[in-house]
Short mmCIF file of C-alpha atoms and ligand atoms in Angstrom, two decimals:
data_model
loop_
_atom_site.label_atom_id
_atom_site.label_comp_id
_atom_site.label_asym_id
_atom_site.label_seq_id
_atom_site.Cartn_x
_atom_site.Cartn_y
_atom_site.Cartn_z
CA UNK E 1 139.48 -72.29 -155.18
CA UNK E 2 136.05 -73.43 -154.11
CA UNK E 3 136.49 -76.38 -151.76
CA UNK E 4 132.87 -77.17 -151.35
CA UNK E 5 132.37 -78.55 -154.84
CA UNK E 6 130.37 -75.45 -155.81
CA UNK E 7 129.66 -74.52 -159.37
CA UNK E 8 132.65 -72.23 -159.90
CA UNK E 9 136.18 -71.44 -158.74
CA UNK E 10 136.53 -68.58 -156.30
CA UNK E 11 139.89 -66.69 -156.26
CA UNK E 12 141.00 -64.21 -153.61
CA UNK E 13 139.82 -61.56 -156.02
CA UNK E 14 142.82 -59.17 -155.97
CA UNK E 15 144.05 -59.72 -159.53
CA UNK E 16 140.52 -59.58 -160.87
CA UNK E 17 139.74 -56.46 -158.84
CA UNK E 18 142.79 -54.66 -160.20
CA UNK E 19 141.86 -55.66 -163.74
CA UNK E 20 138.38 -54.36 -163.17
CA UNK E 21 139.63 -51.02 -161.80
CA UNK E 22 141.97 -50.62 -164.80
CA UNK E 23 139.22 -51.53 -167.18
CA UNK E 24 136.75 -49.16 -165.54
CA UNK E 25 139.24 -46.27 -165.73
CA UNK E 26 140.02 -47.01 -169.37
CA UNK E 27 136.43 -46.78 -170.52
CA UNK E 28 134.60 -43.66 -171.64
CA UNK E 29 131.05 -42.68 -172.37
CA UNK E 30 130.10 -39.98 -174.85
CA UNK E 31 133.53 -40.44 -176.44
CA UNK E 32 133.86 -38.50 -179.69
CA UNK E 33 134.57 -40.91 -182.54
CA UNK E 34 132.63 -43.72 -180.87
CA UNK E 35 129.35 -42.05 -180.11
CA UNK E 36 127.74 -39.36 -182.20
CA UNK E 37 125.71 -36.97 -180.13
CA UNK E 38 123.01 -35.29 -182.19
CA UNK E 39 121.64 -31.93 -181.11
CA UNK E 40 118.26 -32.18 -179.37
CA UNK E 41 115.98 -29.37 -180.47
CA UNK E 42 113.54 -29.24 -177.56
CA UNK E 43 111.58 -26.50 -179.33
CA UNK E 44 110.61 -28.89 -182.12
CA UNK E 45 109.25 -31.85 -180.19
CA UNK E 46 105.75 -33.33 -180.53
CA UNK E 47 103.08 -32.67 -177.90
CA UNK E 48 103.04 -36.27 -176.67
CA UNK E 49 105.94 -38.59 -175.90
CA UNK E 50 105.19 -41.74 -177.91
CA UNK E 51 105.72 -39.83 -181.19
CA UNK E 52 109.14 -38.64 -179.99
CA UNK E 53 109.95 -42.16 -178.76
CA UNK E 54 109.12 -43.56 -182.21
CA UNK E 55 111.31 -40.94 -183.92
CA UNK E 56 114.25 -41.57 -181.55
CA UNK E 57 113.83 -45.34 -181.93
CA UNK E 58 114.00 -45.10 -185.74
CA UNK E 59 117.10 -42.90 -185.46
CA UNK E 60 118.98 -45.29 -183.16
CA UNK E 61 118.12 -48.24 -185.43
CA UNK E 62 119.49 -46.25 -188.39
CA UNK E 63 122.62 -45.45 -186.33
CA UNK E 64 123.29 -49.19 -185.94
CA UNK E 65 122.19 -49.61 -182.32
CA UNK E 66 122.16 -53.31 -181.52
CA UNK E 67 119.01 -54.62 -179.86
CA UNK E 68 117.49 -51.21 -179.11
CA UNK E 69 114.25 -52.98 -178.19
CA UNK E 70 115.86 -54.71 -175.18
CA UNK E 71 114.66 -52.62 -172.25
CA UNK E 72 115.22 -52.72 -168.49
CA UNK E 73 111.95 -53.28 -166.65
CA UNK E 74 111.89 -52.30 -162.96
CA UNK E 75 109.22 -53.61 -160.61
CA UNK E 76 108.83 -53.76 -156.85
CA UNK E 77 107.77 -56.64 -154.65
CA UNK E 78 105.01 -56.57 -152.06
CA UNK E 79 107.33 -54.89 -149.51
CA UNK E 80 108.41 -52.29 -152.04
CA UNK E 81 111.85 -53.77 -152.67
CA UNK E 82 112.94 -53.06 -156.25
CA UNK E 83 114.07 -55.52 -158.90
CA UNK E 84 115.01 -55.10 -162.54
CA UNK E 85 115.61 -57.23 -165.61
CA UNK E 86 115.63 -56.96 -169.41
CA UNK E 87 112.56 -57.69 -171.53
CA UNK E 88 111.77 -57.08 -175.19
CA UNK E 89 109.63 -54.13 -176.11
CA UNK E 90 106.54 -55.32 -178.01
CA UNK E 91 105.08 -51.93 -178.87
CA UNK E 92 104.78 -48.28 -177.91
CA UNK E 93 101.95 -46.01 -178.96
CA UNK E 94 99.39 -43.69 -177.41
CA UNK E 95 97.98 -46.68 -175.44
CA UNK E 96 101.32 -47.31 -173.75
CA UNK E 97 104.53 -49.34 -173.81
CA UNK E 98 104.00 -53.12 -174.00
CA UNK E 99 106.07 -56.15 -173.08
CA UNK E 100 105.27 -59.81 -172.48
CA UNK E 101 106.18 -62.34 -169.83
CA UNK E 102 104.72 -65.11 -167.68
CA UNK E 103 102.32 -63.82 -165.04
CA UNK E 104 103.66 -66.64 -162.81
CA UNK E 105 107.25 -65.32 -162.99
CA UNK E 106 108.82 -63.22 -160.23
CA UNK E 107 108.07 -60.00 -162.12
CA UNK E 108 104.53 -61.24 -162.79
CA UNK E 109 104.09 -61.63 -159.01
CA UNK E 110 105.43 -58.12 -158.48
CA UNK E 111 103.03 -56.69 -161.05
CA UNK E 112 100.10 -58.49 -159.41
CA UNK E 113 101.08 -57.08 -156.00
CA UNK E 114 102.01 -53.59 -157.22
CA UNK E 115 100.80 -52.91 -160.75
CA UNK E 116 103.30 -50.16 -161.42
CA UNK E 117 106.65 -50.25 -163.26
CA UNK E 118 109.45 -48.28 -164.86
CA UNK E 119 111.32 -48.89 -168.12
CA UNK E 120 114.69 -47.55 -169.16
CA UNK E 121 116.24 -47.73 -172.61
CA UNK E 122 119.92 -46.92 -173.14
CA UNK E 123 121.06 -46.32 -176.70
CA UNK E 124 124.82 -45.63 -176.61
CA UNK E 125 125.16 -45.21 -180.41
CA UNK E 126 123.53 -41.77 -180.06
CA UNK E 127 124.08 -41.18 -176.34
CA UNK E 128 120.39 -41.45 -175.51
CA UNK E 129 118.36 -42.69 -172.57
CA UNK E 130 114.57 -42.88 -172.31
CA UNK E 131 112.75 -43.51 -169.00
CA UNK E 132 109.06 -44.37 -168.73
CA UNK E 133 106.98 -44.77 -165.52
CA UNK E 134 103.38 -45.62 -164.89
CA UNK E 135 100.71 -48.14 -163.95
CA UNK E 136 100.68 -51.52 -165.69
CA UNK E 137 97.67 -53.55 -166.84
CA UNK E 138 97.40 -56.94 -168.53
CA UNK E 139 96.06 -56.79 -172.09
CA UNK E 140 93.12 -59.07 -172.97
CA UNK E 141 94.18 -62.74 -173.37
CA UNK E 142 93.26 -62.72 -177.08
CA UNK E 143 95.69 -59.88 -177.68
CA UNK E 144 98.47 -61.74 -175.83
CA UNK E 145 97.75 -64.84 -177.94
CA UNK E 146 97.94 -63.05 -181.27
CA UNK E 147 101.04 -61.14 -180.15
CA UNK E 148 102.77 -64.43 -179.25
CA UNK E 149 101.71 -66.21 -182.43
CA UNK E 150 102.97 -63.38 -184.60
CA UNK E 151 106.47 -63.94 -183.17
CA UNK E 152 109.22 -66.46 -184.00
CA UNK E 153 109.12 -70.21 -183.36
CA UNK E 154 111.85 -69.63 -180.77
CA UNK E 155 109.72 -67.07 -178.93
CA UNK E 156 106.80 -69.52 -178.82
CA UNK E 157 109.10 -72.37 -177.72
CA UNK E 158 110.50 -70.18 -174.92
CA UNK E 159 106.99 -69.29 -173.76
CA UNK E 160 105.90 -72.95 -173.89
CA UNK E 161 108.92 -74.06 -171.85
CA UNK E 162 107.29 -72.20 -168.98
CA UNK E 163 108.08 -72.36 -165.23
CA UNK E 164 109.95 -69.05 -165.52
CA UNK E 165 111.74 -68.00 -162.31
CA UNK E 166 111.15 -71.36 -160.59
CA UNK E 167 114.25 -73.18 -159.26
CA UNK E 168 115.72 -75.51 -161.90
CA UNK E 169 117.22 -78.81 -160.71
CA UNK E 170 119.54 -79.37 -163.69
CA UNK E 171 120.32 -78.17 -167.20
CA UNK E 172 119.23 -81.60 -168.41
CA UNK E 173 115.73 -80.86 -167.13
CA UNK E 174 115.79 -77.59 -169.09
CA UNK E 175 116.96 -79.31 -172.26
CA UNK E 176 114.20 -81.94 -172.02
CA UNK E 177 111.45 -79.37 -171.44
CA UNK E 178 112.82 -77.00 -174.09
CA UNK E 179 113.17 -79.69 -176.75
CA UNK E 180 109.56 -80.72 -176.17
CA UNK E 181 108.50 -77.06 -176.37
CA UNK E 182 110.42 -76.52 -179.64
CA UNK E 183 108.77 -79.65 -181.07
CA UNK E 184 105.33 -78.41 -180.09
CA UNK E 185 106.04 -74.89 -181.41
CA UNK E 186 107.12 -76.30 -184.79
CA UNK E 187 104.31 -78.83 -185.22
CA UNK E 188 101.48 -76.91 -183.51
CA UNK E 189 102.28 -73.21 -183.94
CA UNK E 190 98.82 -72.32 -182.63
CA UNK E 191 99.56 -73.82 -179.17
CA UNK E 192 98.72 -71.44 -176.36
CA UNK E 193 100.80 -70.59 -173.32
CA UNK E 194 98.18 -69.88 -170.65
CA UNK E 195 100.48 -67.89 -168.37
CA UNK E 196 102.09 -65.78 -171.12
CA UNK E 197 100.76 -62.27 -170.61
CA UNK E 198 101.02 -59.07 -172.59
CA UNK E 199 101.37 -56.12 -170.23
CA UNK E 200 100.90 -52.49 -171.07
CA UNK E 201 102.49 -49.67 -169.10
CA UNK E 202 100.40 -46.50 -169.36
CA UNK E 203 102.90 -43.65 -169.12
CA UNK E 204 102.48 -40.96 -166.51
CA UNK E 205 106.00 -39.69 -167.04
CA UNK E 206 108.50 -40.09 -169.92
CA UNK E 207 111.96 -38.57 -169.90
CA UNK E 208 114.22 -38.16 -172.94
CA UNK E 209 117.94 -37.70 -172.21
CA UNK E 210 120.33 -36.66 -174.94
CA UNK E 211 124.03 -36.84 -174.02
CA UNK E 212 126.14 -33.79 -174.90
CA UNK E 213 129.90 -33.60 -175.38
CA UNK E 214 130.45 -30.96 -172.66
CA UNK E 215 128.16 -32.84 -170.25
CA UNK E 216 125.40 -30.31 -170.85
CA UNK E 217 123.07 -33.22 -171.32
CA UNK E 218 119.55 -32.29 -172.33
CA UNK E 219 116.73 -33.84 -170.28
CA UNK E 220 113.19 -33.31 -171.43
CA UNK E 221 110.43 -34.65 -169.21
CA UNK E 222 106.82 -35.18 -170.27
CA UNK E 223 104.25 -35.79 -167.55
CA UNK E 224 100.51 -35.75 -167.11
CA UNK E 225 97.97 -36.07 -164.34
CA UNK E 226 95.36 -38.80 -164.82
CA UNK E 227 93.30 -37.98 -167.89
CA UNK E 228 94.98 -34.58 -168.25
CA UNK E 229 97.00 -33.21 -171.16
CA UNK E 230 100.73 -33.85 -171.53
CA UNK E 231 102.96 -31.18 -170.05
CA UNK E 232 106.68 -30.94 -170.56
CA UNK E 233 109.75 -29.25 -169.14
CA UNK E 234 113.52 -29.45 -168.88
CA UNK E 235 115.51 -30.96 -165.99
CA UNK E 236 119.02 -30.17 -164.81
CA UNK E 237 121.32 -33.00 -165.91
C1 LIG L 301 117.93 -59.51 -174.35
C2 LIG L 301 116.96 -60.15 -173.39
C3 LIG L 301 115.61 -60.16 -173.69
C4 LIG L 301 114.69 -60.74 -172.81
N1 LIG L 301 113.36 -60.67 -173.11
C5 LIG L 301 112.47 -61.17 -172.23
C6 LIG L 301 111.06 -61.01 -172.46
O1 LIG L 301 110.62 -60.37 -173.44
N2 LIG L 301 110.20 -61.56 -171.57
C7 LIG L 301 110.64 -62.25 -170.47
O2 LIG L 301 109.81 -62.74 -169.71
N3 LIG L 301 111.96 -62.39 -170.21
C8 LIG L 301 112.88 -61.86 -171.05
N4 LIG L 301 114.22 -61.97 -170.79
C9 LIG L 301 114.64 -62.67 -169.55
C10 LIG L 301 114.50 -61.73 -168.34
O3 LIG L 301 115.56 -60.80 -168.32
C11 LIG L 301 114.47 -62.49 -167.00
O4 LIG L 301 115.62 -63.29 -166.87
C12 LIG L 301 113.23 -63.38 -166.88
O5 LIG L 301 112.09 -62.77 -167.46
C13 LIG L 301 112.93 -63.70 -165.41
O6 LIG L 301 112.74 -62.49 -164.69
P1 LIG L 301 111.98 -62.48 -163.27
O7 LIG L 301 112.54 -63.63 -162.49
O8 LIG L 301 112.29 -61.16 -162.67
O9 LIG L 301 110.51 -62.64 -163.54
C14 LIG L 301 115.16 -61.36 -171.62
C15 LIG L 301 116.52 -61.34 -171.32
C16 LIG L 301 117.41 -60.72 -172.18
C17 LIG L 301 118.87 -60.68 -171.79
#
């Protein structure tokens, strides 16, 4: 038990550790009957990766993948130490992969210091992973504004709540700020969030991974030098 009046109980951990080991051993990936693993015809892929991404995305949505647009975004701080968190994908086309956040957040600070990031999608319904790496730029403010205002009242309220990644003194403070933000979002849906920024990752490298029952997973990597044409090749799994 925590004796210091902390926010949670702390046990000695043994029972929980055993449960975790048992659970970990009981779980499978690429299990037939749970996951269907489509064949990946690498001879029939498009010449550039965003078209393949769009096709795979539509297929995982059709396969019932929940929240396939929730993507892990990895950044690095000024010293090069990595960090990662989930964001929503706002778009992917020949201009790049886009997501939105506060430029004043921790990740916003990372992107200001090192404007380079990686994304990874995992879509277990079809045993697929997609990795994207490249430099990141902020889209023009007008584009960020229209992107935000095309989204839900909740998305606007979350953006207006602000102060992302700052220490929070209490959940009451959050409730007060959030209720005010929801009010504002409902009554003034055109309100702007000055720090809310739409970022676009320009891909230099995109890798498509298709899981295979016998672990002969197929990895297809697209890459390009700056301004050059897309090249592609297979990788050992
Ligand atoms: C499903 C899901 C979607 C999220 N989408 C976003 C998003 O689009 N933008 C965002 O700033 N944070 C989003 N978050 C919250 C981030 O994961 C993270 O907690 C927050 O952005 C602060 O990260 P940072 O301290 O590294 O800047 C999402 C979290 C989850 C679980």
